[in-house]
Amino acid sequence: MERMSWALVWLSLAFNLVVAISVCDGQFPAMFVMGDSLVDNGNNNGLSSLAKSNYPPYGIDFQGGPTGRFTNGKTIIDLLGDLLGLPLLPAFTVTFTGQPDIWVGVNYASAAAGILDESGLNLGDRFSLRQQVENFKSTLNQLRNQMEQDTLNQYLAKSLVVINIGSNDYINNYLMPSIYSSSSTYTPEAFAEHLINDYDAQIMALYNLGLRKFLLAAIGPLGCIPNQLAKGFAPPGKCVSAVNDMVEIFNRRLKNLVDQLNHGNYTEAIFVYGNTYGAFNDILGNPATYGFKVVDKGCCGVGRNKGQITCLPFSIPCTNRDEYVFWDAYHPTQAFNKIIAQKAYSGPQSACYPINVKQMAQL
């Protein structure tokens, strides 16, 4: 019993040191991530789901090969972690083995997940945003066993939360009227409001659990992804404007929510809007500036613009991957992810509002 008591003391001292060092360095002690396949790092591997990527050619440029990341290499989260001096985060589903170091944070993101519980149901099992928040509570219980409450409170308040979600509420819900009734129930404006209300509730749940620094990513221009272009609803060289218009309604409301939260009575909290939509459009409009040559088709995939489905197992992708914006029908390449991560970390207000991640760390 005495040994356990001393072990708890040493763990608490270690956590205090980690928090103190991170504050001095102007960085974060940990990063907690929630979202969908754009940031999933393997949580769907063990689920009964069609939304999986733990097979080649996914991970062709990732050290160790396929892991469940929906790209050829690193995700935006991996690359943001590099900029923050954090190691690769463990997926939530592997944190119960005692092997991964959860001190640096955990990734709860799940492919096909949405803000709404029902979004992505057509693809099978996934952890919705609400369930991801519940999963965070499990991690919190683990952390409570490893440190004293005062230390934990300081650690959580200094950690970064990144949420990148909402795409599946459109492409695997609202834009699938043959399966979901949402488009006949809600106007685009009402649907966006419905999403934001649910989103706000989960953000508040995380705030009430002790988290204080939030990066909330916008939905990208879904009307420009190969999957939507393959449907033939837009002229050649153009995006599907109707889809992008819907997404912009959501993004405007999300930015407004950030303003409301920052002007609310939320002690020592900061909420940041990551303008993924604007950054994406800038890259698509000026591809050569960023080193891209192909903006309208996936590096691997099937069908028109390689936009019908994701990469099939052991299919052969393009060799010039750094010149492609899209890796498959839905997801960008590592080269694209690197640009977005850098904009989030140190970009201007047009990319990260009202401050960037580097500035958040200094608060």
PDB file of C-alpha atoms in Angstrom, residues 26-331:
ATOM      1  CA  GLY A  26       4.975  27.891 -24.927  1.00  0.00           C
ATOM      2  CA  GLN A  27       3.457  24.623 -26.138  1.00  0.00           C
ATOM      3  CA  PHE A  28       0.830  22.160 -24.878  1.00  0.00           C
ATOM      4  CA  PRO A  29       1.344  19.188 -22.526  1.00  0.00           C
ATOM      5  CA  ALA A  30      -1.127  17.133 -24.576  1.00  0.00           C
ATOM      6  CA  MET A  31      -3.515  17.172 -27.531  1.00  0.00           C
ATOM      7  CA  PHE A  32      -6.925  15.496 -27.564  1.00  0.00           C
ATOM      8  CA  VAL A  33      -8.505  14.960 -30.983  1.00  0.00           C
ATOM      9  CA  MET A  34     -12.074  14.274 -32.063  1.00  0.00           C
ATOM     10  CA  GLY A  35     -13.430  14.017 -35.566  1.00  0.00           C
ATOM     11  CA  ASP A  36     -13.882  11.828 -38.622  1.00  0.00           C
ATOM     12  CA  SER A  37     -11.722  10.067 -41.229  1.00  0.00           C
ATOM     13  CA  LEU A  38      -9.764  13.234 -41.985  1.00  0.00           C
ATOM     14  CA  VAL A  39      -8.057  12.802 -38.617  1.00  0.00           C
ATOM     15  CA  ASP A  40      -8.771   9.164 -37.663  1.00  0.00           C
ATOM     16  CA  ASN A  41      -5.574   7.255 -36.900  1.00  0.00           C
ATOM     17  CA  GLY A  42      -6.968   3.751 -36.500  1.00  0.00           C
ATOM     18  CA  ASN A  43     -10.013   3.802 -34.233  1.00  0.00           C
ATOM     19  CA  ASN A  44     -12.151   2.076 -36.866  1.00  0.00           C
ATOM     20  CA  ASN A  45      -9.739  -0.816 -37.385  1.00  0.00           C
ATOM     21  CA  GLY A  46     -11.566  -3.102 -34.971  1.00  0.00           C
ATOM     22  CA  LEU A  47     -15.096  -1.943 -35.771  1.00  0.00           C
ATOM     23  CA  SER A  48     -17.661  -3.569 -38.054  1.00  0.00           C
ATOM     24  CA  SER A  49     -17.376  -0.791 -40.591  1.00  0.00           C
ATOM     25  CA  LEU A  50     -16.852  -0.223 -44.294  1.00  0.00           C
ATOM     26  CA  ALA A  51     -14.927   2.929 -43.361  1.00  0.00           C
ATOM     27  CA  LYS A  52     -11.484   1.438 -42.831  1.00  0.00           C
ATOM     28  CA  SER A  53      -8.035   2.118 -44.257  1.00  0.00           C
ATOM     29  CA  ASN A  54      -5.740  -0.323 -42.461  1.00  0.00           C
ATOM     30  CA  TYR A  55      -4.515  -1.867 -45.717  1.00  0.00           C
ATOM     31  CA  PRO A  56      -2.194  -0.886 -48.600  1.00  0.00           C
ATOM     32  CA  PRO A  57      -1.915   1.443 -50.411  1.00  0.00           C
ATOM     33  CA  TYR A  58      -3.025   3.597 -47.449  1.00  0.00           C
ATOM     34  CA  GLY A  59       0.060   4.548 -45.472  1.00  0.00           C
ATOM     35  CA  ILE A  60       2.390   4.013 -48.423  1.00  0.00           C
ATOM     36  CA  ASP A  61       4.433   7.017 -47.266  1.00  0.00           C
ATOM     37  CA  PHE A  62       3.905   6.484 -43.544  1.00  0.00           C
ATOM     38  CA  GLN A  63       6.656   4.887 -41.513  1.00  0.00           C
ATOM     39  CA  GLY A  64       5.256   1.520 -40.537  1.00  0.00           C
ATOM     40  CA  GLY A  65       2.764   1.318 -43.412  1.00  0.00           C
ATOM     41  CA  PRO A  66      -1.055   1.259 -43.116  1.00  0.00           C
ATOM     42  CA  THR A  67      -2.387   2.171 -39.678  1.00  0.00           C
ATOM     43  CA  GLY A  68      -5.964   3.256 -40.309  1.00  0.00           C
ATOM     44  CA  ARG A  69      -5.066   6.771 -41.484  1.00  0.00           C
ATOM     45  CA  PHE A  70      -7.035   7.770 -44.573  1.00  0.00           C
ATOM     46  CA  THR A  71      -4.121   9.176 -46.524  1.00  0.00           C
ATOM     47  CA  ASN A  72      -0.790   8.192 -48.017  1.00  0.00           C
ATOM     48  CA  GLY A  73       1.219   9.483 -45.045  1.00  0.00           C
ATOM     49  CA  LYS A  74       0.564  11.733 -42.085  1.00  0.00           C
ATOM     50  CA  THR A  75      -2.733  13.392 -41.191  1.00  0.00           C
ATOM     51  CA  ILE A  76      -3.161  17.052 -40.293  1.00  0.00           C
ATOM     52  CA  ILE A  77      -3.067  16.017 -36.622  1.00  0.00           C
ATOM     53  CA  ASP A  78       0.221  14.138 -36.987  1.00  0.00           C
ATOM     54  CA  LEU A  79       1.789  17.155 -38.699  1.00  0.00           C
ATOM     55  CA  LEU A  80       0.370  19.645 -36.202  1.00  0.00           C
ATOM     56  CA  GLY A  81       1.781  17.435 -33.464  1.00  0.00           C
ATOM     57  CA  ASP A  82       5.197  17.640 -35.139  1.00  0.00           C
ATOM     58  CA  LEU A  83       5.012  21.434 -35.004  1.00  0.00           C
ATOM     59  CA  LEU A  84       4.006  21.282 -31.335  1.00  0.00           C
ATOM     60  CA  GLY A  85       6.784  18.878 -30.411  1.00  0.00           C
ATOM     61  CA  LEU A  86       4.323  16.098 -29.566  1.00  0.00           C
ATOM     62  CA  PRO A  87       4.785  12.445 -30.565  1.00  0.00           C
ATOM     63  CA  LEU A  88       2.188  10.573 -32.602  1.00  0.00           C
ATOM     64  CA  LEU A  89      -0.975  10.237 -30.521  1.00  0.00           C
ATOM     65  CA  PRO A  90      -2.380   6.817 -29.691  1.00  0.00           C
ATOM     66  CA  ALA A  91      -5.795   5.881 -31.033  1.00  0.00           C
ATOM     67  CA  PHE A  92      -8.342   5.620 -28.228  1.00  0.00           C
ATOM     68  CA  THR A  93      -9.068   1.972 -29.000  1.00  0.00           C
ATOM     69  CA  VAL A  94      -5.516   0.911 -28.081  1.00  0.00           C
ATOM     70  CA  THR A  95      -5.210   2.892 -24.849  1.00  0.00           C
ATOM     71  CA  PHE A  96      -6.528   0.143 -22.591  1.00  0.00           C
ATOM     72  CA  THR A  97      -3.518  -2.118 -23.072  1.00  0.00           C
ATOM     73  CA  GLY A  98      -1.331   0.010 -20.801  1.00  0.00           C
ATOM     74  CA  GLN A  99       1.234   0.335 -23.594  1.00  0.00           C
ATOM     75  CA  PRO A 100       0.545   3.786 -25.124  1.00  0.00           C
ATOM     76  CA  ASP A 101       1.549   6.956 -23.308  1.00  0.00           C
ATOM     77  CA  ILE A 102      -1.723   8.825 -22.824  1.00  0.00           C
ATOM     78  CA  TRP A 103       0.066  11.726 -21.145  1.00  0.00           C
ATOM     79  CA  VAL A 104       0.682  13.286 -24.572  1.00  0.00           C
ATOM     80  CA  GLY A 105      -3.004  12.993 -25.513  1.00  0.00           C
ATOM     81  CA  VAL A 106      -5.353  10.631 -27.308  1.00  0.00           C
ATOM     82  CA  ASN A 107      -7.048  10.578 -30.709  1.00  0.00           C
ATOM     83  CA  TYR A 108     -10.759   9.610 -30.598  1.00  0.00           C
ATOM     84  CA  ALA A 109     -11.604  10.373 -34.247  1.00  0.00           C
ATOM     85  CA  SER A 110     -13.631   7.791 -36.138  1.00  0.00           C
ATOM     86  CA  ALA A 111     -14.152   7.465 -39.880  1.00  0.00           C
ATOM     87  CA  ALA A 112     -17.778   8.055 -40.985  1.00  0.00           C
ATOM     88  CA  ALA A 113     -18.561   9.821 -37.703  1.00  0.00           C
ATOM     89  CA  GLY A 114     -20.681  12.935 -37.606  1.00  0.00           C
ATOM     90  CA  ILE A 115     -22.007  15.466 -35.162  1.00  0.00           C
ATOM     91  CA  LEU A 116     -25.312  13.611 -35.329  1.00  0.00           C
ATOM     92  CA  ASP A 117     -25.415  10.048 -34.029  1.00  0.00           C
ATOM     93  CA  GLU A 118     -27.102   8.742 -37.178  1.00  0.00           C
ATOM     94  CA  SER A 119     -24.665  10.243 -39.683  1.00  0.00           C
ATOM     95  CA  GLY A 120     -22.508   7.583 -41.355  1.00  0.00           C
ATOM     96  CA  LEU A 121     -24.777   4.737 -40.250  1.00  0.00           C
ATOM     97  CA  ASN A 122     -24.824   3.531 -43.866  1.00  0.00           C
ATOM     98  CA  LEU A 123     -21.128   2.605 -43.469  1.00  0.00           C
ATOM     99  CA  GLY A 124     -21.515   0.612 -40.274  1.00  0.00           C
ATOM    100  CA  ASP A 125     -20.118   1.122 -36.787  1.00  0.00           C
ATOM    101  CA  ARG A 126     -18.349   4.350 -35.836  1.00  0.00           C
ATOM    102  CA  PHE A 127     -17.922   6.594 -32.828  1.00  0.00           C
ATOM    103  CA  SER A 128     -20.140   9.658 -33.236  1.00  0.00           C
ATOM    104  CA  LEU A 129     -19.018  12.942 -31.680  1.00  0.00           C
ATOM    105  CA  ARG A 130     -21.193  12.258 -28.645  1.00  0.00           C
ATOM    106  CA  GLN A 131     -19.577   8.837 -28.204  1.00  0.00           C
ATOM    107  CA  GLN A 132     -16.117  10.328 -28.649  1.00  0.00           C
ATOM    108  CA  VAL A 133     -16.834  12.665 -25.750  1.00  0.00           C
ATOM    109  CA  GLU A 134     -17.892   9.627 -23.715  1.00  0.00           C
ATOM    110  CA  ASN A 135     -14.641   7.920 -24.719  1.00  0.00           C
ATOM    111  CA  PHE A 136     -12.711  10.944 -23.475  1.00  0.00           C
ATOM    112  CA  LYS A 137     -14.357  10.422 -20.085  1.00  0.00           C
ATOM    113  CA  SER A 138     -12.806   6.944 -20.010  1.00  0.00           C
ATOM    114  CA  THR A 139      -9.382   8.467 -20.606  1.00  0.00           C
ATOM    115  CA  LEU A 140     -10.100  10.980 -17.870  1.00  0.00           C
ATOM    116  CA  ASN A 141     -10.744   8.139 -15.433  1.00  0.00           C
ATOM    117  CA  GLN A 142      -7.366   6.638 -16.375  1.00  0.00           C
ATOM    118  CA  LEU A 143      -5.661   9.984 -15.797  1.00  0.00           C
ATOM    119  CA  ARG A 144      -7.351  10.419 -12.420  1.00  0.00           C
ATOM    120  CA  ASN A 145      -5.690   7.183 -11.341  1.00  0.00           C
ATOM    121  CA  GLN A 146      -2.307   8.569 -12.338  1.00  0.00           C
ATOM    122  CA  MET A 147      -2.293  12.064 -10.814  1.00  0.00           C
ATOM    123  CA  GLU A 148      -3.847  14.225  -8.163  1.00  0.00           C
ATOM    124  CA  GLN A 149      -6.866  16.377  -9.019  1.00  0.00           C
ATOM    125  CA  ASP A 150      -5.064  19.739  -8.864  1.00  0.00           C
ATOM    126  CA  THR A 151      -2.400  18.484 -11.256  1.00  0.00           C
ATOM    127  CA  LEU A 152      -5.046  17.048 -13.562  1.00  0.00           C
ATOM    128  CA  ASN A 153      -6.969  20.330 -13.618  1.00  0.00           C
ATOM    129  CA  GLN A 154      -3.872  22.265 -14.649  1.00  0.00           C
ATOM    130  CA  TYR A 155      -2.931  19.638 -17.240  1.00  0.00           C
ATOM    131  CA  LEU A 156      -6.393  19.697 -18.862  1.00  0.00           C
ATOM    132  CA  ALA A 157      -6.571  23.504 -18.867  1.00  0.00           C
ATOM    133  CA  LYS A 158      -3.246  23.716 -20.716  1.00  0.00           C
ATOM    134  CA  SER A 159      -3.967  20.918 -23.228  1.00  0.00           C
ATOM    135  CA  LEU A 160      -5.208  21.465 -26.778  1.00  0.00           C
ATOM    136  CA  VAL A 161      -8.492  20.033 -28.064  1.00  0.00           C
ATOM    137  CA  VAL A 162      -8.879  19.713 -31.837  1.00  0.00           C
ATOM    138  CA  ILE A 163     -12.267  18.842 -33.328  1.00  0.00           C
ATOM    139  CA  ASN A 164     -12.592  18.245 -37.066  1.00  0.00           C
ATOM    140  CA  ILE A 165     -16.077  16.986 -37.821  1.00  0.00           C
ATOM    141  CA  GLY A 166     -19.213  17.695 -39.840  1.00  0.00           C
ATOM    142  CA  SER A 167     -18.401  16.396 -43.327  1.00  0.00           C
ATOM    143  CA  ASN A 168     -20.291  13.131 -42.803  1.00  0.00           C
ATOM    144  CA  ASP A 169     -23.372  14.997 -41.636  1.00  0.00           C
ATOM    145  CA  TYR A 170     -23.560  16.116 -45.249  1.00  0.00           C
ATOM    146  CA  ILE A 171     -21.998  13.458 -47.509  1.00  0.00           C
ATOM    147  CA  ASN A 172     -23.266  10.551 -45.389  1.00  0.00           C
ATOM    148  CA  ASN A 173     -26.569  12.055 -44.286  1.00  0.00           C
ATOM    149  CA  TYR A 174     -28.053  15.236 -45.771  1.00  0.00           C
ATOM    150  CA  LEU A 175     -26.811  14.509 -49.326  1.00  0.00           C
ATOM    151  CA  MET A 176     -28.128  10.920 -49.284  1.00  0.00           C
ATOM    152  CA  PRO A 177     -31.923  11.375 -49.514  1.00  0.00           C
ATOM    153  CA  SER A 178     -32.434   7.726 -50.488  1.00  0.00           C
ATOM    154  CA  ILE A 179     -31.230   6.693 -47.010  1.00  0.00           C
ATOM    155  CA  TYR A 180     -31.728   9.705 -44.736  1.00  0.00           C
ATOM    156  CA  SER A 181     -34.784  11.936 -44.371  1.00  0.00           C
ATOM    157  CA  SER A 182     -32.855  15.009 -43.143  1.00  0.00           C
ATOM    158  CA  SER A 183     -32.972  16.867 -46.473  1.00  0.00           C
ATOM    159  CA  SER A 184     -36.768  16.598 -46.566  1.00  0.00           C
ATOM    160  CA  THR A 185     -37.077  17.516 -42.880  1.00  0.00           C
ATOM    161  CA  TYR A 186     -34.705  20.499 -42.774  1.00  0.00           C
ATOM    162  CA  THR A 187     -33.814  23.349 -45.067  1.00  0.00           C
ATOM    163  CA  PRO A 188     -30.010  23.791 -45.416  1.00  0.00           C
ATOM    164  CA  GLU A 189     -30.205  26.690 -42.930  1.00  0.00           C
ATOM    165  CA  ALA A 190     -32.233  24.696 -40.395  1.00  0.00           C
ATOM    166  CA  PHE A 191     -29.969  21.667 -40.771  1.00  0.00           C
ATOM    167  CA  ALA A 192     -26.848  23.750 -40.121  1.00  0.00           C
ATOM    168  CA  GLU A 193     -28.524  25.190 -37.022  1.00  0.00           C
ATOM    169  CA  HIS A 194     -29.430  21.681 -35.869  1.00  0.00           C
ATOM    170  CA  LEU A 195     -25.808  20.592 -36.276  1.00  0.00           C
ATOM    171  CA  ILE A 196     -24.422  23.627 -34.460  1.00  0.00           C
ATOM    172  CA  ASN A 197     -26.778  23.138 -31.503  1.00  0.00           C
ATOM    173  CA  ASP A 198     -25.626  19.534 -31.091  1.00  0.00           C
ATOM    174  CA  TYR A 199     -21.991  20.539 -31.616  1.00  0.00           C
ATOM    175  CA  ASP A 200     -22.244  23.267 -28.994  1.00  0.00           C
ATOM    176  CA  ALA A 201     -23.611  20.776 -26.460  1.00  0.00           C
ATOM    177  CA  GLN A 202     -20.592  18.487 -26.906  1.00  0.00           C
ATOM    178  CA  ILE A 203     -18.120  21.392 -26.706  1.00  0.00           C
ATOM    179  CA  MET A 204     -19.734  22.429 -23.435  1.00  0.00           C
ATOM    180  CA  ALA A 205     -19.517  18.867 -22.157  1.00  0.00           C
ATOM    181  CA  LEU A 206     -15.758  18.925 -22.785  1.00  0.00           C
ATOM    182  CA  TYR A 207     -15.441  22.352 -21.164  1.00  0.00           C
ATOM    183  CA  ASN A 208     -17.255  21.073 -18.076  1.00  0.00           C
ATOM    184  CA  LEU A 209     -14.763  18.201 -17.896  1.00  0.00           C
ATOM    185  CA  GLY A 210     -11.916  20.702 -17.614  1.00  0.00           C
ATOM    186  CA  LEU A 211     -10.677  21.369 -21.156  1.00  0.00           C
ATOM    187  CA  ARG A 212     -10.091  25.021 -22.031  1.00  0.00           C
ATOM    188  CA  LYS A 213      -8.305  25.381 -25.384  1.00  0.00           C
ATOM    189  CA  PHE A 214     -10.358  24.443 -28.441  1.00  0.00           C
ATOM    190  CA  LEU A 215      -9.506  24.422 -32.158  1.00  0.00           C
ATOM    191  CA  LEU A 216     -12.711  23.867 -34.135  1.00  0.00           C
ATOM    192  CA  ALA A 217     -12.111  23.153 -37.808  1.00  0.00           C
ATOM    193  CA  ALA A 218     -14.486  24.266 -40.539  1.00  0.00           C
ATOM    194  CA  ILE A 219     -15.836  21.789 -43.066  1.00  0.00           C
ATOM    195  CA  GLY A 220     -13.894  21.941 -46.326  1.00  0.00           C
ATOM    196  CA  PRO A 221     -15.501  22.608 -49.735  1.00  0.00           C
ATOM    197  CA  LEU A 222     -17.170  19.217 -50.134  1.00  0.00           C
ATOM    198  CA  GLY A 223     -18.457  20.200 -53.574  1.00  0.00           C
ATOM    199  CA  CYS A 224     -14.862  20.042 -54.807  1.00  0.00           C
ATOM    200  CA  ILE A 225     -13.916  16.538 -53.626  1.00  0.00           C
ATOM    201  CA  PRO A 226     -13.592  13.823 -56.319  1.00  0.00           C
ATOM    202  CA  ASN A 227     -16.576  11.929 -54.883  1.00  0.00           C
ATOM    203  CA  GLN A 228     -18.907  14.855 -55.567  1.00  0.00           C
ATOM    204  CA  LEU A 229     -17.297  15.728 -58.927  1.00  0.00           C
ATOM    205  CA  ALA A 230     -17.829  12.123 -60.058  1.00  0.00           C
ATOM    206  CA  LYS A 231     -21.588  12.576 -59.753  1.00  0.00           C
ATOM    207  CA  GLY A 232     -21.530  14.893 -62.773  1.00  0.00           C
ATOM    208  CA  PHE A 233     -23.502  17.729 -61.169  1.00  0.00           C
ATOM    209  CA  ALA A 234     -20.937  20.395 -62.062  1.00  0.00           C
ATOM    210  CA  PRO A 235     -19.420  21.534 -65.382  1.00  0.00           C
ATOM    211  CA  PRO A 236     -15.848  20.351 -66.056  1.00  0.00           C
ATOM    212  CA  GLY A 237     -13.350  22.285 -63.988  1.00  0.00           C
ATOM    213  CA  LYS A 238     -16.019  23.510 -61.567  1.00  0.00           C
ATOM    214  CA  CYS A 239     -17.100  22.397 -58.088  1.00  0.00           C
ATOM    215  CA  VAL A 240     -20.665  21.495 -57.111  1.00  0.00           C
ATOM    216  CA  SER A 241     -21.756  24.928 -55.937  1.00  0.00           C
ATOM    217  CA  ALA A 242     -24.980  23.751 -54.268  1.00  0.00           C
ATOM    218  CA  VAL A 243     -22.983  21.500 -51.926  1.00  0.00           C
ATOM    219  CA  ASN A 244     -20.442  24.201 -51.138  1.00  0.00           C
ATOM    220  CA  ASP A 245     -23.252  26.659 -50.412  1.00  0.00           C
ATOM    221  CA  MET A 246     -24.650  24.289 -47.769  1.00  0.00           C
ATOM    222  CA  VAL A 247     -21.250  23.847 -46.161  1.00  0.00           C
ATOM    223  CA  GLU A 248     -20.693  27.599 -46.057  1.00  0.00           C
ATOM    224  CA  ILE A 249     -23.928  28.031 -44.086  1.00  0.00           C
ATOM    225  CA  PHE A 250     -22.583  25.624 -41.465  1.00  0.00           C
ATOM    226  CA  ASN A 251     -19.165  27.289 -41.403  1.00  0.00           C
ATOM    227  CA  ARG A 252     -20.622  30.755 -40.882  1.00  0.00           C
ATOM    228  CA  ARG A 253     -22.605  29.458 -37.932  1.00  0.00           C
ATOM    229  CA  LEU A 254     -19.548  27.715 -36.525  1.00  0.00           C
ATOM    230  CA  LYS A 255     -17.524  30.927 -36.685  1.00  0.00           C
ATOM    231  CA  ASN A 256     -20.404  32.771 -35.016  1.00  0.00           C
ATOM    232  CA  LEU A 257     -20.433  30.116 -32.310  1.00  0.00           C
ATOM    233  CA  VAL A 258     -16.711  30.716 -31.718  1.00  0.00           C
ATOM    234  CA  ASP A 259     -17.419  34.426 -31.261  1.00  0.00           C
ATOM    235  CA  GLN A 260     -20.269  33.702 -28.855  1.00  0.00           C
ATOM    236  CA  LEU A 261     -18.176  31.305 -26.789  1.00  0.00           C
ATOM    237  CA  ASN A 262     -15.224  33.700 -26.607  1.00  0.00           C
ATOM    238  CA  HIS A 263     -17.527  36.468 -25.391  1.00  0.00           C
ATOM    239  CA  GLY A 264     -19.307  34.179 -22.944  1.00  0.00           C
ATOM    240  CA  ASN A 265     -18.499  33.565 -19.324  1.00  0.00           C
ATOM    241  CA  TYR A 266     -16.147  30.629 -19.861  1.00  0.00           C
ATOM    242  CA  THR A 267     -13.277  30.979 -17.413  1.00  0.00           C
ATOM    243  CA  GLU A 268      -9.790  30.953 -18.939  1.00  0.00           C
ATOM    244  CA  ALA A 269     -11.084  29.361 -22.155  1.00  0.00           C
ATOM    245  CA  ILE A 270     -10.216  30.149 -25.769  1.00  0.00           C
ATOM    246  CA  PHE A 271     -12.129  28.897 -28.804  1.00  0.00           C
ATOM    247  CA  VAL A 272     -10.547  29.103 -32.264  1.00  0.00           C
ATOM    248  CA  TYR A 273     -12.100  28.674 -35.708  1.00  0.00           C
ATOM    249  CA  GLY A 274      -9.830  26.867 -38.171  1.00  0.00           C
ATOM    250  CA  ASN A 275     -10.775  28.111 -41.639  1.00  0.00           C
ATOM    251  CA  THR A 276     -10.148  24.873 -43.519  1.00  0.00           C
ATOM    252  CA  TYR A 277     -12.674  25.919 -46.129  1.00  0.00           C
ATOM    253  CA  GLY A 278     -10.808  29.112 -47.012  1.00  0.00           C
ATOM    254  CA  ALA A 279      -7.406  27.425 -47.017  1.00  0.00           C
ATOM    255  CA  PHE A 280      -8.730  24.611 -49.220  1.00  0.00           C
ATOM    256  CA  ASN A 281     -10.202  27.073 -51.712  1.00  0.00           C
ATOM    257  CA  ASP A 282      -6.959  29.023 -51.844  1.00  0.00           C
ATOM    258  CA  ILE A 283      -5.033  25.874 -52.707  1.00  0.00           C
ATOM    259  CA  LEU A 284      -7.576  24.783 -55.324  1.00  0.00           C
ATOM    260  CA  GLY A 285      -7.517  28.257 -56.890  1.00  0.00           C
ATOM    261  CA  ASN A 286      -3.726  28.545 -56.871  1.00  0.00           C
ATOM    262  CA  PRO A 287      -2.414  24.987 -57.043  1.00  0.00           C
ATOM    263  CA  ALA A 288       0.934  25.791 -58.666  1.00  0.00           C
ATOM    264  CA  THR A 289       1.770  28.183 -55.837  1.00  0.00           C
ATOM    265  CA  TYR A 290       1.639  25.229 -53.456  1.00  0.00           C
ATOM    266  CA  GLY A 291       3.320  22.738 -55.787  1.00  0.00           C
ATOM    267  CA  PHE A 292       0.181  20.883 -56.928  1.00  0.00           C
ATOM    268  CA  LYS A 293      -0.679  19.838 -60.485  1.00  0.00           C
ATOM    269  CA  VAL A 294      -3.824  17.705 -59.990  1.00  0.00           C
ATOM    270  CA  VAL A 295      -6.771  19.109 -58.032  1.00  0.00           C
ATOM    271  CA  ASP A 296      -9.840  17.246 -59.319  1.00  0.00           C
ATOM    272  CA  LYS A 297      -9.081  13.541 -58.959  1.00  0.00           C
ATOM    273  CA  GLY A 298      -7.677  11.147 -56.423  1.00  0.00           C
ATOM    274  CA  CYS A 299      -4.204   9.666 -56.546  1.00  0.00           C
ATOM    275  CA  CYS A 300      -5.915   6.296 -56.133  1.00  0.00           C
ATOM    276  CA  GLY A 301      -9.509   5.133 -56.349  1.00  0.00           C
ATOM    277  CA  VAL A 302     -12.088   3.860 -58.803  1.00  0.00           C
ATOM    278  CA  GLY A 303     -14.359   5.445 -61.396  1.00  0.00           C
ATOM    279  CA  ARG A 304     -14.646   8.908 -62.875  1.00  0.00           C
ATOM    280  CA  ASN A 305     -11.955  11.202 -61.437  1.00  0.00           C
ATOM    281  CA  LYS A 306     -11.100   8.198 -59.249  1.00  0.00           C
ATOM    282  CA  GLY A 307     -13.930   9.538 -57.178  1.00  0.00           C
ATOM    283  CA  GLN A 308     -16.409   6.698 -56.834  1.00  0.00           C
ATOM    284  CA  ILE A 309     -14.930   4.961 -53.799  1.00  0.00           C
ATOM    285  CA  THR A 310     -11.823   4.937 -51.632  1.00  0.00           C
ATOM    286  CA  CYS A 311      -8.653   3.002 -52.544  1.00  0.00           C
ATOM    287  CA  LEU A 312      -9.198  -0.709 -52.989  1.00  0.00           C
ATOM    288  CA  PRO A 313      -6.807  -3.042 -51.151  1.00  0.00           C
ATOM    289  CA  PHE A 314      -3.409  -3.320 -52.864  1.00  0.00           C
ATOM    290  CA  SER A 315      -4.418  -1.005 -55.708  1.00  0.00           C
ATOM    291  CA  ILE A 316      -1.609   0.940 -57.357  1.00  0.00           C
ATOM    292  CA  PRO A 317      -1.672   4.678 -56.586  1.00  0.00           C
ATOM    293  CA  CYS A 318      -0.022   7.451 -58.556  1.00  0.00           C
ATOM    294  CA  THR A 319       3.711   7.908 -58.090  1.00  0.00           C
ATOM    295  CA  ASN A 320       3.717  11.727 -57.976  1.00  0.00           C
ATOM    296  CA  ARG A 321       1.661  11.927 -54.800  1.00  0.00           C
ATOM    297  CA  ASP A 322       3.005  15.295 -53.689  1.00  0.00           C
ATOM    298  CA  GLU A 323       1.514  16.844 -56.817  1.00  0.00           C
ATOM    299  CA  TYR A 324      -2.019  15.679 -55.948  1.00  0.00           C
ATOM    300  CA  VAL A 325      -4.376  17.522 -53.598  1.00  0.00           C
ATOM    301  CA  PHE A 326      -6.510  14.401 -53.116  1.00  0.00           C
ATOM    302  CA  TRP A 327      -5.299  10.975 -52.101  1.00  0.00           C
ATOM    303  CA  ASP A 328      -8.632   9.239 -52.740  1.00  0.00           C
ATOM    304  CA  ALA A 329     -12.274  10.158 -53.413  1.00  0.00           C
ATOM    305  CA  TYR A 330     -12.662  11.979 -50.097  1.00  0.00           C
ATOM    306  CA  HIS A 331      -9.329  12.581 -48.399  1.00  0.00           C
TER     307      HIS A 331
END
